[in-house]
Structure formats: C-alpha cells, structure tokens
mmCIF file with all atom_site columns, C-alpha atoms in Angstrom:
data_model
loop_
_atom_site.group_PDB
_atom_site.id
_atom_site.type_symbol
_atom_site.label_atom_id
_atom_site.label_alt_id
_atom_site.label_comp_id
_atom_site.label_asym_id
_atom_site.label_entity_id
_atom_site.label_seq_id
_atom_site.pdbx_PDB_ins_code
_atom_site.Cartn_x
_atom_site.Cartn_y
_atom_site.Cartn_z
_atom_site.occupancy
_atom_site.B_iso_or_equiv
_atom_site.pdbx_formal_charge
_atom_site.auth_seq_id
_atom_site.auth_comp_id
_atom_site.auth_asym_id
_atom_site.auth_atom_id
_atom_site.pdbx_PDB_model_num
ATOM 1   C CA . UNK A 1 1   ? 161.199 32.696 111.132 1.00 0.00 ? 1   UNK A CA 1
ATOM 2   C CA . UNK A 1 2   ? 159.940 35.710 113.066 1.00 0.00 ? 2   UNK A CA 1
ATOM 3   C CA . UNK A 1 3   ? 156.478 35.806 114.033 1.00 0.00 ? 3   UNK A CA 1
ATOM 4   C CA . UNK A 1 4   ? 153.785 38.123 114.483 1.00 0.00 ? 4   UNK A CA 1
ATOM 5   C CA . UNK A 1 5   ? 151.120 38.463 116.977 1.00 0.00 ? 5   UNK A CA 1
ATOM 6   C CA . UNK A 1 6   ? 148.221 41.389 116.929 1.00 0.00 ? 6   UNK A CA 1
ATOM 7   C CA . UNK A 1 7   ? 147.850 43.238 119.822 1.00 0.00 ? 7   UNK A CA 1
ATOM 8   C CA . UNK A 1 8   ? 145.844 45.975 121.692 1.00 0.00 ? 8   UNK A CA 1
ATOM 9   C CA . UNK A 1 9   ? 146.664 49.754 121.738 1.00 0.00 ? 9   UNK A CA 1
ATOM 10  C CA . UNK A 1 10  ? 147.960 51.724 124.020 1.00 0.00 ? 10  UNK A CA 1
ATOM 11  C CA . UNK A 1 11  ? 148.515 55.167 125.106 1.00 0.00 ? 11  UNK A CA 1
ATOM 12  C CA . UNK A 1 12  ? 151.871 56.892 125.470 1.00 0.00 ? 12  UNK A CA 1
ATOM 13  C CA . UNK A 1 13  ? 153.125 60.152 125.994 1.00 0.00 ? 13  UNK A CA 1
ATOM 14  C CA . UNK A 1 14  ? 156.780 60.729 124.367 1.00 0.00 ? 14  UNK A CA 1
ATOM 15  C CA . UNK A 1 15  ? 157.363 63.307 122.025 1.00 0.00 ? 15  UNK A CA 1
ATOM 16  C CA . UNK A 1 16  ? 156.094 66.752 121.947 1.00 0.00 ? 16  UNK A CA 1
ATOM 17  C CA . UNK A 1 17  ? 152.593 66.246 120.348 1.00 0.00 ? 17  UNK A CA 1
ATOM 18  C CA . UNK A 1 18  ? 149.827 63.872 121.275 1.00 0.00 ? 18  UNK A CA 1
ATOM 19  C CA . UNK A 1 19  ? 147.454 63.045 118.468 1.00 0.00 ? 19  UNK A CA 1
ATOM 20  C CA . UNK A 1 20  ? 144.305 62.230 118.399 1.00 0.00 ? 20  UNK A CA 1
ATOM 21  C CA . UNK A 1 21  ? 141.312 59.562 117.857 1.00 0.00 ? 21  UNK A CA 1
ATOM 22  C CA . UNK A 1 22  ? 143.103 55.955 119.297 1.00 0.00 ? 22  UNK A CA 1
ATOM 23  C CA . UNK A 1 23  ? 146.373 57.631 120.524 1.00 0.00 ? 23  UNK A CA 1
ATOM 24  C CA . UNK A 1 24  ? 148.366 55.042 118.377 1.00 0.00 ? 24  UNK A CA 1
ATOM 25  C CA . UNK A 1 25  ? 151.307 57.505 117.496 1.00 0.00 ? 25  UNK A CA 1
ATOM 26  C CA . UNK A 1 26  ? 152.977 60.258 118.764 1.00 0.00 ? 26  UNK A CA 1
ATOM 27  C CA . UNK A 1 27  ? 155.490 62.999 116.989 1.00 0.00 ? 27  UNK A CA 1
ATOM 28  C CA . UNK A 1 28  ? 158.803 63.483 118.176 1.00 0.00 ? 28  UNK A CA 1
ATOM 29  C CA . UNK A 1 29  ? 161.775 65.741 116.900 1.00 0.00 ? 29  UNK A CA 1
ATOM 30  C CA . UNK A 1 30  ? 162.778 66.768 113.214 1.00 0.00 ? 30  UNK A CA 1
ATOM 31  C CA . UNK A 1 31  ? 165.094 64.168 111.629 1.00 0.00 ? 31  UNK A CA 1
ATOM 32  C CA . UNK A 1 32  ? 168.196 64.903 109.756 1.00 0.00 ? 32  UNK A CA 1
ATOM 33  C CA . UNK A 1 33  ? 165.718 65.879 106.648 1.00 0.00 ? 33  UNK A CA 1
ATOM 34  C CA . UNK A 1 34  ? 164.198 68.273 108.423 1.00 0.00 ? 34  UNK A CA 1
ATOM 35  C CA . UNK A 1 35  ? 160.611 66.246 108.860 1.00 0.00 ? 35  UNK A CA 1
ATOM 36  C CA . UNK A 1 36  ? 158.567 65.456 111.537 1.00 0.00 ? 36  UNK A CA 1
ATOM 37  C CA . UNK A 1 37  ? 159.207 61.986 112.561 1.00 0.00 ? 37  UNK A CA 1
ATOM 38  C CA . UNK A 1 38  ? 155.776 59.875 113.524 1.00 0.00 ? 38  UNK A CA 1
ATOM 39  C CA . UNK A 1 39  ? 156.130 57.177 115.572 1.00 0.00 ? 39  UNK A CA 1
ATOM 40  C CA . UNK A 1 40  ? 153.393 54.267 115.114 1.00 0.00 ? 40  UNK A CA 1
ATOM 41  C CA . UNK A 1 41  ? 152.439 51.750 117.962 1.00 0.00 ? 41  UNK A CA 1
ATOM 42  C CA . UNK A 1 42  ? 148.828 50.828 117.668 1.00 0.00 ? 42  UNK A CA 1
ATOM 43  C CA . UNK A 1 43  ? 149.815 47.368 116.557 1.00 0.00 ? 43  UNK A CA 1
ATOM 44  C CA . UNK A 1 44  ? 153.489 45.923 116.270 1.00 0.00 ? 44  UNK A CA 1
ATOM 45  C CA . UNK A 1 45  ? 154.068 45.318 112.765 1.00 0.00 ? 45  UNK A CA 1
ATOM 46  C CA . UNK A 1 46  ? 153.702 42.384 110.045 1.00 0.00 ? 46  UNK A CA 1
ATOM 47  C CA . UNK A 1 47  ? 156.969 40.631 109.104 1.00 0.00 ? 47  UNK A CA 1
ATOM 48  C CA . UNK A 1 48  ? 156.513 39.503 105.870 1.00 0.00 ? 48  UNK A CA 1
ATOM 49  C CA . UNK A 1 49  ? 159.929 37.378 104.498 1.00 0.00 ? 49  UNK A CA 1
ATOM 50  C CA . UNK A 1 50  ? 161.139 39.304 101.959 1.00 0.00 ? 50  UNK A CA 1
ATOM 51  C CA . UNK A 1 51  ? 161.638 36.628 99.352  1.00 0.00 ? 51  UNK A CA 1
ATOM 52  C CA . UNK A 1 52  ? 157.366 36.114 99.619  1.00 0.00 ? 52  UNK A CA 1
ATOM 53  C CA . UNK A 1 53  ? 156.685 39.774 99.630  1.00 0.00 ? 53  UNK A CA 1
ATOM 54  C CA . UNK A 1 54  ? 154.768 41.349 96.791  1.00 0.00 ? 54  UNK A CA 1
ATOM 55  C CA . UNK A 1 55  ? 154.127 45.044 97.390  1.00 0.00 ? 55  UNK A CA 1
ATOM 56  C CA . UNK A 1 56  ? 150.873 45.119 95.524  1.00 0.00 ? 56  UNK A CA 1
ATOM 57  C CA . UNK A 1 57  ? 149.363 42.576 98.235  1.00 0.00 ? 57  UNK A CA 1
ATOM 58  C CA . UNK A 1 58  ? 150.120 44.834 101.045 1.00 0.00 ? 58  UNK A CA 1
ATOM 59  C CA . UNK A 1 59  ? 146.514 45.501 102.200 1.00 0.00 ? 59  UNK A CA 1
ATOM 60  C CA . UNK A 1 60  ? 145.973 41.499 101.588 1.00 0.00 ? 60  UNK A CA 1
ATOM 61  C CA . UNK A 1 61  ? 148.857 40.468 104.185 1.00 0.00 ? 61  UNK A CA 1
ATOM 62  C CA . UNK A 1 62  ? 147.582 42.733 106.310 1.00 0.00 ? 62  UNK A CA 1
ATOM 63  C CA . UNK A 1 63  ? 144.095 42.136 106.207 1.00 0.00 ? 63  UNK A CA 1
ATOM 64  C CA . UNK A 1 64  ? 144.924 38.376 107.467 1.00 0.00 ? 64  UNK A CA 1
ATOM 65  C CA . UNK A 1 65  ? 145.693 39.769 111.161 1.00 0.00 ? 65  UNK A CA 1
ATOM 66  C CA . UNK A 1 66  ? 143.134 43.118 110.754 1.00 0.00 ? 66  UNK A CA 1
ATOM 67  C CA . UNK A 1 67  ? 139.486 44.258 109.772 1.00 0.00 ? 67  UNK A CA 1
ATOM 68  C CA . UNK A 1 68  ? 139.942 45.386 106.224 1.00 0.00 ? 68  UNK A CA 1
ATOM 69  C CA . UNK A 1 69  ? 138.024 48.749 107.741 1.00 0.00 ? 69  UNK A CA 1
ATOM 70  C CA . UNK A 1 70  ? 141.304 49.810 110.038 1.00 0.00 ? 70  UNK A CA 1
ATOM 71  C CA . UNK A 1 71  ? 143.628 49.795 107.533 1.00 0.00 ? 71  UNK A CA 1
ATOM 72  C CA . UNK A 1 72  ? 144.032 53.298 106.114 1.00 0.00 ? 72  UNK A CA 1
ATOM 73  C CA . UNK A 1 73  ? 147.698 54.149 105.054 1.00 0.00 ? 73  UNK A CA 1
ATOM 74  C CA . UNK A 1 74  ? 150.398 51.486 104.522 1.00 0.00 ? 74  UNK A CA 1
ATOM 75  C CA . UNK A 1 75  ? 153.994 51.931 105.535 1.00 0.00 ? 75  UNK A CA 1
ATOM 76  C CA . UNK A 1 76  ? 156.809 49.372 105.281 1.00 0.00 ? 76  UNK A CA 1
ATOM 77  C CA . UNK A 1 77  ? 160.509 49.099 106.525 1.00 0.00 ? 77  UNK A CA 1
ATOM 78  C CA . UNK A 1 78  ? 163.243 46.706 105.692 1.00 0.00 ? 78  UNK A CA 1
ATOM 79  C CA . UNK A 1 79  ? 164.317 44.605 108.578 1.00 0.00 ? 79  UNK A CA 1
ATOM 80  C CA . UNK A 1 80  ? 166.615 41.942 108.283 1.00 0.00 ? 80  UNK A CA 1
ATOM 81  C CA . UNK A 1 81  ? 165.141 39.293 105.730 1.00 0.00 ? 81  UNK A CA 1
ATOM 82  C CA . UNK A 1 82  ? 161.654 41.078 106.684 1.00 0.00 ? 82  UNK A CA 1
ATOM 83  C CA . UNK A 1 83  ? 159.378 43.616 105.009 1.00 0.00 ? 83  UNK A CA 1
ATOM 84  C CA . UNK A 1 84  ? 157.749 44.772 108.397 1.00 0.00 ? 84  UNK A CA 1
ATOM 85  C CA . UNK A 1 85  ? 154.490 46.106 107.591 1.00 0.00 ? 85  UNK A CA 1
ATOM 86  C CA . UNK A 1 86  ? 152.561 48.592 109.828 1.00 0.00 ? 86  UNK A CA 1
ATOM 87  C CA . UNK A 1 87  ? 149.339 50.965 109.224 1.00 0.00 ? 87  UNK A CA 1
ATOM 88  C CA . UNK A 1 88  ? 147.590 54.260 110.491 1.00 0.00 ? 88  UNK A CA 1
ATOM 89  C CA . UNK A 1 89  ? 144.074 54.879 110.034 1.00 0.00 ? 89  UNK A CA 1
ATOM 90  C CA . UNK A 1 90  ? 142.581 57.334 107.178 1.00 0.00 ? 90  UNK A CA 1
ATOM 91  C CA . UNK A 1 91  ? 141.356 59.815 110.419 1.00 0.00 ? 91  UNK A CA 1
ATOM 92  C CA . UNK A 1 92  ? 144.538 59.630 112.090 1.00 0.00 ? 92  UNK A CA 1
ATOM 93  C CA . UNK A 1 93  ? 146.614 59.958 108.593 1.00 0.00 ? 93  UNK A CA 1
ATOM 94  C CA . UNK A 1 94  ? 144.625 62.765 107.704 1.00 0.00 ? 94  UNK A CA 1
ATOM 95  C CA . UNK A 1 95  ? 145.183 64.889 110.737 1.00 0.00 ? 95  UNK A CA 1
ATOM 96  C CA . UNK A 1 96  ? 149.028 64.540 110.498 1.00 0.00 ? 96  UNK A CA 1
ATOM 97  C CA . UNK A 1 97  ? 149.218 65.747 106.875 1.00 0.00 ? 97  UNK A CA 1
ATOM 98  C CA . UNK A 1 98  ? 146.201 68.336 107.792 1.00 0.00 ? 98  UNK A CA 1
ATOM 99  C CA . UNK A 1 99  ? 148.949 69.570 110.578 1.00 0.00 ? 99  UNK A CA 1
ATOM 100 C CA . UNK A 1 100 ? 152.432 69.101 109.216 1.00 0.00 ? 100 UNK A CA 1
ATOM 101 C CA . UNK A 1 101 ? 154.207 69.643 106.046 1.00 0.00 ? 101 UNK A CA 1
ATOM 102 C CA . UNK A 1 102 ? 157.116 67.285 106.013 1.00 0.00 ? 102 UNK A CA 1
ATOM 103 C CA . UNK A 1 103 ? 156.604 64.214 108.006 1.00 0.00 ? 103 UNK A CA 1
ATOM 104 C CA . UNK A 1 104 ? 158.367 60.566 108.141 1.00 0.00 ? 104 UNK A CA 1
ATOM 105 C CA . UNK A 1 105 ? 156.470 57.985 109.355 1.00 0.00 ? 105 UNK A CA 1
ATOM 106 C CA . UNK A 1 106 ? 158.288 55.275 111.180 1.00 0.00 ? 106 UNK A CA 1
ATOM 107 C CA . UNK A 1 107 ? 157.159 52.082 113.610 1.00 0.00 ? 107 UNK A CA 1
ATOM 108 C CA . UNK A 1 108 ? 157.787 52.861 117.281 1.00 0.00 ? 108 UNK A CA 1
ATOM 109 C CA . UNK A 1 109 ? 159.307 49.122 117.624 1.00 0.00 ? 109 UNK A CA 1
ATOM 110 C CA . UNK A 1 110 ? 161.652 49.770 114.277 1.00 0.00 ? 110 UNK A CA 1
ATOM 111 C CA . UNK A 1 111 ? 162.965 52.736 115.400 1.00 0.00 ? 111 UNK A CA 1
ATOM 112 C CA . UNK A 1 112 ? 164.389 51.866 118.859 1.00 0.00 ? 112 UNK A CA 1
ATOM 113 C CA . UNK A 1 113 ? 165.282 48.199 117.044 1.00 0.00 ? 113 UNK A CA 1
ATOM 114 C CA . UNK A 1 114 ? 167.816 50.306 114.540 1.00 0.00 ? 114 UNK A CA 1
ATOM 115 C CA . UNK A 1 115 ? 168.743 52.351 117.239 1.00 0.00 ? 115 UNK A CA 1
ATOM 116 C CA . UNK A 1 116 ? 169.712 49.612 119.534 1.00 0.00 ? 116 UNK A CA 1
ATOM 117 C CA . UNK A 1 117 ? 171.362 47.902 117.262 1.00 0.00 ? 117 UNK A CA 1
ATOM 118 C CA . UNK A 1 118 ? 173.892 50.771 116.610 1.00 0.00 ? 118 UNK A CA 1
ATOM 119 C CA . UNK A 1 119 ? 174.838 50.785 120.149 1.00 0.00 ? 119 UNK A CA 1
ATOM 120 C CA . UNK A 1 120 ? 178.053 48.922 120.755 1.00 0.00 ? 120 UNK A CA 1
ATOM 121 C CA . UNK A 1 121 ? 177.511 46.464 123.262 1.00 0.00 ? 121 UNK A CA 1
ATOM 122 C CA . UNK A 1 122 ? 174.089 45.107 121.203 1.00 0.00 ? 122 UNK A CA 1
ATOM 123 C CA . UNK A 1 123 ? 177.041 44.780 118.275 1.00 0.00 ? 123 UNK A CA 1
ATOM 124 C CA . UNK A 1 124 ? 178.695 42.374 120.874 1.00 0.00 ? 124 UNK A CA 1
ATOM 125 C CA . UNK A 1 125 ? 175.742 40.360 121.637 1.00 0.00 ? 125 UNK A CA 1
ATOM 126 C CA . UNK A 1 126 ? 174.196 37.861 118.914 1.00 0.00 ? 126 UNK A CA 1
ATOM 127 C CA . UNK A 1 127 ? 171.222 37.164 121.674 1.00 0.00 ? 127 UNK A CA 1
ATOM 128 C CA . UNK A 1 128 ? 169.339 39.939 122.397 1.00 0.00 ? 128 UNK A CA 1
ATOM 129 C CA . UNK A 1 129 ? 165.665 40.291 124.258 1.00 0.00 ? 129 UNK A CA 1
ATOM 130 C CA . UNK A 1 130 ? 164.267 43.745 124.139 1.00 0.00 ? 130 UNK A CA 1
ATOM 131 C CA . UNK A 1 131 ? 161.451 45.035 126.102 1.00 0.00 ? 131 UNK A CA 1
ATOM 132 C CA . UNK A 1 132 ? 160.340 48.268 124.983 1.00 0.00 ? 132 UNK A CA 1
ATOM 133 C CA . UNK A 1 133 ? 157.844 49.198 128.438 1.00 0.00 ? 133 UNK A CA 1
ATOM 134 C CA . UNK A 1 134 ? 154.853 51.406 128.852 1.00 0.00 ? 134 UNK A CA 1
ATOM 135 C CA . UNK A 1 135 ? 151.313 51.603 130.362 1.00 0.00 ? 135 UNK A CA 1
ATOM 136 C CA . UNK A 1 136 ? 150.484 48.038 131.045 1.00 0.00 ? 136 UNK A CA 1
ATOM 137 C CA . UNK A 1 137 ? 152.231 46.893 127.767 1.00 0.00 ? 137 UNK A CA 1
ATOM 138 C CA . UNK A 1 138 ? 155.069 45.948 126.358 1.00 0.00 ? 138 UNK A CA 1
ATOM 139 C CA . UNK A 1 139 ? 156.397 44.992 122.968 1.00 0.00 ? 139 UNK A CA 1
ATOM 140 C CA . UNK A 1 140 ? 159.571 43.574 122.492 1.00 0.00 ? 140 UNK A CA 1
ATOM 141 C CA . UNK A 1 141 ? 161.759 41.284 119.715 1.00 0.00 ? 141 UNK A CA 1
ATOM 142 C CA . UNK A 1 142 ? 164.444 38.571 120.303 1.00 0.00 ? 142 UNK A CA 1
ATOM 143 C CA . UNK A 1 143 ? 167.548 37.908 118.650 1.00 0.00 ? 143 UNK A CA 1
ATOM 144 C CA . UNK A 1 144 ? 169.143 34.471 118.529 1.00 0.00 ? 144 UNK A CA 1
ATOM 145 C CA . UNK A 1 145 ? 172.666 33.677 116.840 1.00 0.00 ? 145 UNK A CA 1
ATOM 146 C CA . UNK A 1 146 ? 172.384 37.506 115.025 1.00 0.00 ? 146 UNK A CA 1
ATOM 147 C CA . UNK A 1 147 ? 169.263 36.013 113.412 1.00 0.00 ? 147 UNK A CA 1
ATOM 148 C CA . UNK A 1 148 ? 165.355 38.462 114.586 1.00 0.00 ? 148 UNK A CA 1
ATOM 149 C CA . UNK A 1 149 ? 163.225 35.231 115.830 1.00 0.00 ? 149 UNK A CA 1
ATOM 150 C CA . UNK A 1 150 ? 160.240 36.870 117.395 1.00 0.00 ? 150 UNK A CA 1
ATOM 151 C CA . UNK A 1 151 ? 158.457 40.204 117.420 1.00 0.00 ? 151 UNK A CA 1
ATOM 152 C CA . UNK A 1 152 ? 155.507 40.697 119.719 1.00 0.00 ? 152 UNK A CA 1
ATOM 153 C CA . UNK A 1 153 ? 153.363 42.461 122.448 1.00 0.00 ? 153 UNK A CA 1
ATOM 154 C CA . UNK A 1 154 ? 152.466 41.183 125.991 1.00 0.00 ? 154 UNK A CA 1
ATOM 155 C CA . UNK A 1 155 ? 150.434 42.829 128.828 1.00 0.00 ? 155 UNK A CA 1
ATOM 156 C CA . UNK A 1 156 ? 151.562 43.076 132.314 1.00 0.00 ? 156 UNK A CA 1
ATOM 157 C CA . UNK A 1 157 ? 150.600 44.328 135.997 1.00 0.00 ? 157 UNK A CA 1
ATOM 158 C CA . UNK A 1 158 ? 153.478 44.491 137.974 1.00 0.00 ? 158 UNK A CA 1
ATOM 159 C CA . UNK A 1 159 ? 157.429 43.946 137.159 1.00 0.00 ? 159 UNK A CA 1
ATOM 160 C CA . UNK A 1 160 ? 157.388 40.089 137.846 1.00 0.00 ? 160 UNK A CA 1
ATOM 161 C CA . UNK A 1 161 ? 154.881 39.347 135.232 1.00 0.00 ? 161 UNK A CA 1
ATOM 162 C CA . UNK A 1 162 ? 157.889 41.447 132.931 1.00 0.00 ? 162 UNK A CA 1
ATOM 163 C CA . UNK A 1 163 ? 160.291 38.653 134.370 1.00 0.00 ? 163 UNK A CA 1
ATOM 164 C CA . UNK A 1 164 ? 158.238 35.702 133.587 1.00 0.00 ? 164 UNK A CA 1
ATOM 165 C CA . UNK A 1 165 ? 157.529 37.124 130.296 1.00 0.00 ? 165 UNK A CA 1
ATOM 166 C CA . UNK A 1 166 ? 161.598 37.135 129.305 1.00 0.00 ? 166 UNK A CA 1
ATOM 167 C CA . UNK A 1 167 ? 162.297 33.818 131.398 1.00 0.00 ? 167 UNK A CA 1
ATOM 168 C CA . UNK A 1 168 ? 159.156 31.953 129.632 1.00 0.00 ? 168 UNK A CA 1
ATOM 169 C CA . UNK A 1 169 ? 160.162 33.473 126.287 1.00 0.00 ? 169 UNK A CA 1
ATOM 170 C CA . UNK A 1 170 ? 164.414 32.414 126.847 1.00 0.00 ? 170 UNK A CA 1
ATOM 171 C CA . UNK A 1 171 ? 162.912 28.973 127.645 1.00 0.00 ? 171 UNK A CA 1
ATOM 172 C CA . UNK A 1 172 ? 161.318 28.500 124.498 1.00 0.00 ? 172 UNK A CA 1
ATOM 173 C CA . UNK A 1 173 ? 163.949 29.568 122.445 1.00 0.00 ? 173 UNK A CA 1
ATOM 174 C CA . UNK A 1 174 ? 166.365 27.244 124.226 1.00 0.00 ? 174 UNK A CA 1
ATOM 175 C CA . UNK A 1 175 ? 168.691 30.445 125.426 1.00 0.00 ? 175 UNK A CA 1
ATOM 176 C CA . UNK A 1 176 ? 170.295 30.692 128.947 1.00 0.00 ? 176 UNK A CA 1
ATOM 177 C CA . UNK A 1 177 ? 169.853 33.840 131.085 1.00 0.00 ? 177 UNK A CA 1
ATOM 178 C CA . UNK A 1 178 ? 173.616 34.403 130.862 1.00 0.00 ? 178 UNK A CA 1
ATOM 179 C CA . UNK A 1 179 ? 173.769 33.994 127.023 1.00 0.00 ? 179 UNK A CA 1
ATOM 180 C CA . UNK A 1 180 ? 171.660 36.866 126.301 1.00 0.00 ? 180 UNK A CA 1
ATOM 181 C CA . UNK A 1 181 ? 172.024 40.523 126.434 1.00 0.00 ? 181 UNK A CA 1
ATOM 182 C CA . UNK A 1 182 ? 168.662 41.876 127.832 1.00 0.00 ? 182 UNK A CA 1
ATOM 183 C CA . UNK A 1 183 ? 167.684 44.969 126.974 1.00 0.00 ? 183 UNK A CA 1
ATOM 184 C CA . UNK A 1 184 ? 164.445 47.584 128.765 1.00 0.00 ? 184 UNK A CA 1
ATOM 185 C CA . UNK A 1 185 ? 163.531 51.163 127.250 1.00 0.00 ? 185 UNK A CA 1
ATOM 186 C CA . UNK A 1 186 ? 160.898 52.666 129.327 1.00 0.00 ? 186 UNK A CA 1
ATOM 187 C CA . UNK A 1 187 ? 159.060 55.137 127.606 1.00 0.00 ? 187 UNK A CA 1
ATOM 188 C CA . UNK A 1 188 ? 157.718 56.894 130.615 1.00 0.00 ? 188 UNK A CA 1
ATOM 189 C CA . UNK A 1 189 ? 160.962 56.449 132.329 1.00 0.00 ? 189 UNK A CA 1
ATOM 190 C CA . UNK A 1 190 ? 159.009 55.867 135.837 1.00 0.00 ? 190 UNK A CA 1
ATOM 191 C CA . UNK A 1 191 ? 158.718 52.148 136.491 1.00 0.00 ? 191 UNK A CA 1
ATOM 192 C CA . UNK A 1 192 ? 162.217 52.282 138.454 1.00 0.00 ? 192 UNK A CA 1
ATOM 193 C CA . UNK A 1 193 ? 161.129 48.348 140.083 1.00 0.00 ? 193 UNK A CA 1
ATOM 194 C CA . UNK A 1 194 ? 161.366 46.393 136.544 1.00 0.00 ? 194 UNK A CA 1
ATOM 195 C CA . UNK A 1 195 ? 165.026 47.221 136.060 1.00 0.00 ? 195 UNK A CA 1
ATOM 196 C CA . UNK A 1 196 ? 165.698 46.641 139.673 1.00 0.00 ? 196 UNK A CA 1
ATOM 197 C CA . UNK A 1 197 ? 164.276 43.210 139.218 1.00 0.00 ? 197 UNK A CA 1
ATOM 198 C CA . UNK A 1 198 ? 165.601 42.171 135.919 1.00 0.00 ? 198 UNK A CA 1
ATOM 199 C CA . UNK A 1 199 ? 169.136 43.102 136.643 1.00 0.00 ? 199 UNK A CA 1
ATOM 200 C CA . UNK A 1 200 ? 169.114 40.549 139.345 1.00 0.00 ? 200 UNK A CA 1
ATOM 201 C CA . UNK A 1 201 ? 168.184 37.988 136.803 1.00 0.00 ? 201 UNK A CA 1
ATOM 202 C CA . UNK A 1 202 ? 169.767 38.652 133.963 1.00 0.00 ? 202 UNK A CA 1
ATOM 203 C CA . UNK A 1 203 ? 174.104 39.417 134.478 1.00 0.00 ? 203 UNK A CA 1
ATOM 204 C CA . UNK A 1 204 ? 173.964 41.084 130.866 1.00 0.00 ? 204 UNK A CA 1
ATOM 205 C CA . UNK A 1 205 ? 171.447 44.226 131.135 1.00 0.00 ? 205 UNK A CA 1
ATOM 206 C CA . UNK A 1 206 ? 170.946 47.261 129.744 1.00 0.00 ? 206 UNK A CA 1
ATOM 207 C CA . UNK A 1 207 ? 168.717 50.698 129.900 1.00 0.00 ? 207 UNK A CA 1
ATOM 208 C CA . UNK A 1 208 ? 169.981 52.336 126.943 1.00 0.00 ? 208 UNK A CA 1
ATOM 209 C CA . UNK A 1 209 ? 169.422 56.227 126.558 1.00 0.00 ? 209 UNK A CA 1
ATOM 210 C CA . UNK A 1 210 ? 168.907 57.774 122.903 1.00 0.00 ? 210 UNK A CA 1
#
C-alpha cells in the first residue's frame, strides 16, 4: 500500500506565472483544452485506496494529515488503485479564478508521474524511483513489480544526502540498485552534481525532458 507523509512547502519557479501568498503552485502552458494548467506542490498528495474512498469525506481524509483551517479547495486524481487527494487554500484559489478564465488544476507530483510513465523506457521498467528535485526538497514515488509503493517528500543539502535518500529507500523495499530504473527531474535544471553522482550509482538512469 502506498503511503503518505506531510511535508513542508517550497518555492519554485517553472512556468510563466508565480502566484502568490505560500508560493505552493505555479501556472504553466495552455493544455490541449485550451486552459491554464496549475500545478500544486505545497504538500504531496493523500492516496486514499480507491475501494475505501467516499467522495463526500474528502475534507475528513484530509483533515487527518492537515489543520482543518488550510484546506480550501479539494482536487482529486485517479492513480493506480489510488484517489490522490491534494488542496489549495481559499486565498490562493481565489486569486487564480480572480486572474484566469479557464484553468485545470493538477498535482505537480501527478503530472510528471503520468508523464513519465508514457515515456518508453519507464514502460520497460516495473521498478522505478523518481526524484522530482528543487530548492532543498524533493518529492519522489517508487514503483515495485508495476505496483506505486510509496509517495513522499524529503529535504536535502547537498547531492549525497539525494543518494542516501534512494539507497536507504531501495533498502527498505528489498530492491537492488541494478533492478531499478532511477529517474531525476530538476525543476530548476541547475544542480548539474546530483545526476553526476547518481549515475555512478545507479547503471539504469534517467533525466527525462518534457
């Protein structure tokens, strides 16, 4: 069963637009329906199994991991066997609609997960560690035997506490570096020493480009 674990927020800077208040989403381009697509990461999100989930208890799941205060508007995504569940604040909810007509809201986490998992050599792979990297954080999920085991967020100062991170979290999980295909998107695309490191590591990496 996957598991969830809170985390802080961060900051990031992808995507044409910064919002305001906590900086926990960012817009990036128009998708295919012509809406702004809003990318969520002030938490990772809540994987509920689907055959437990009850949509009229959203606010309750949530409010097991958060202070009922945070949670403004509720999104949720299929994933797997998962409802993943995610939230923005009222303020920062408000400002989007205040500014844009059309807009999709989607987790930051989801969307490179779907995205990754379109590309052909993650098709290839049924163990997978992702690390999704920015300022001092990063959130990742692991795949073992084509099955999502883990979705989470770690901090880190410099690239080797990145490797001990994916060794530690291989270990318990009982999967050899050379069974798994690991995977780093860097959303600032300037910390050039963790793949440097990792590939030496790990024989199966990967910095995808979208």
């Amino acid at each position: 069963m996957a598991r969830f674990f809170n985390g802080s927020k961060y900051n990031r800077k992808l995507g044409v637009d910064m919002l305001p208040s906590n900086n926990s989403f960012s817009i990036i381009n128009f998708n295919e329906k012509n809406e702004k697509i809003v990318l969520v990461n002030n938490f990772p999100p809540l994987l509920i199994p689907t055959q437990f989930y009850h949509r009229e208890y959203q606010k309750e799941y949530l409010a097991f991991q958060f202070d009922m205060e945070e949670i403004g508007e509720i999104f949720e995504t299929e994933i797997e066997n998962y409802i993943a569940l995610f939230f923005l604040s009222k303020q920062d909810y408000l400002f989007v609609n205040q500014q844009y007509e059309n807009v999709e809201f989607q987790h930051e986490l989801l969307y490179y997960y779907f995205k990754v998992k379109n590309l052909a050599n993650s098709k290839k792979n049924s163990n997978q560690l992702a690390f999704i990297v920015r300022d001092g954080l990063v959130d990742f999920w692991l795949i073992k035997n084509s099955d999502l085991q883990l979705i989470n967020r770690l901090s880190f100062t410099t690239e080797f506490d990145i490797l001990y991170h994916a060794l530690n979290i291989l270990k318990q999980y009982s999967i050899a570096v050379e069974e798994v295909l690991l995977i780093m998107i860097d959303i600032n695309m300037i910390n050039k020493q963790i793949p440097k490191l990792l590939q030496q590591y790990f024989p199966h990496f990967s910095v995808p480009t979208f």
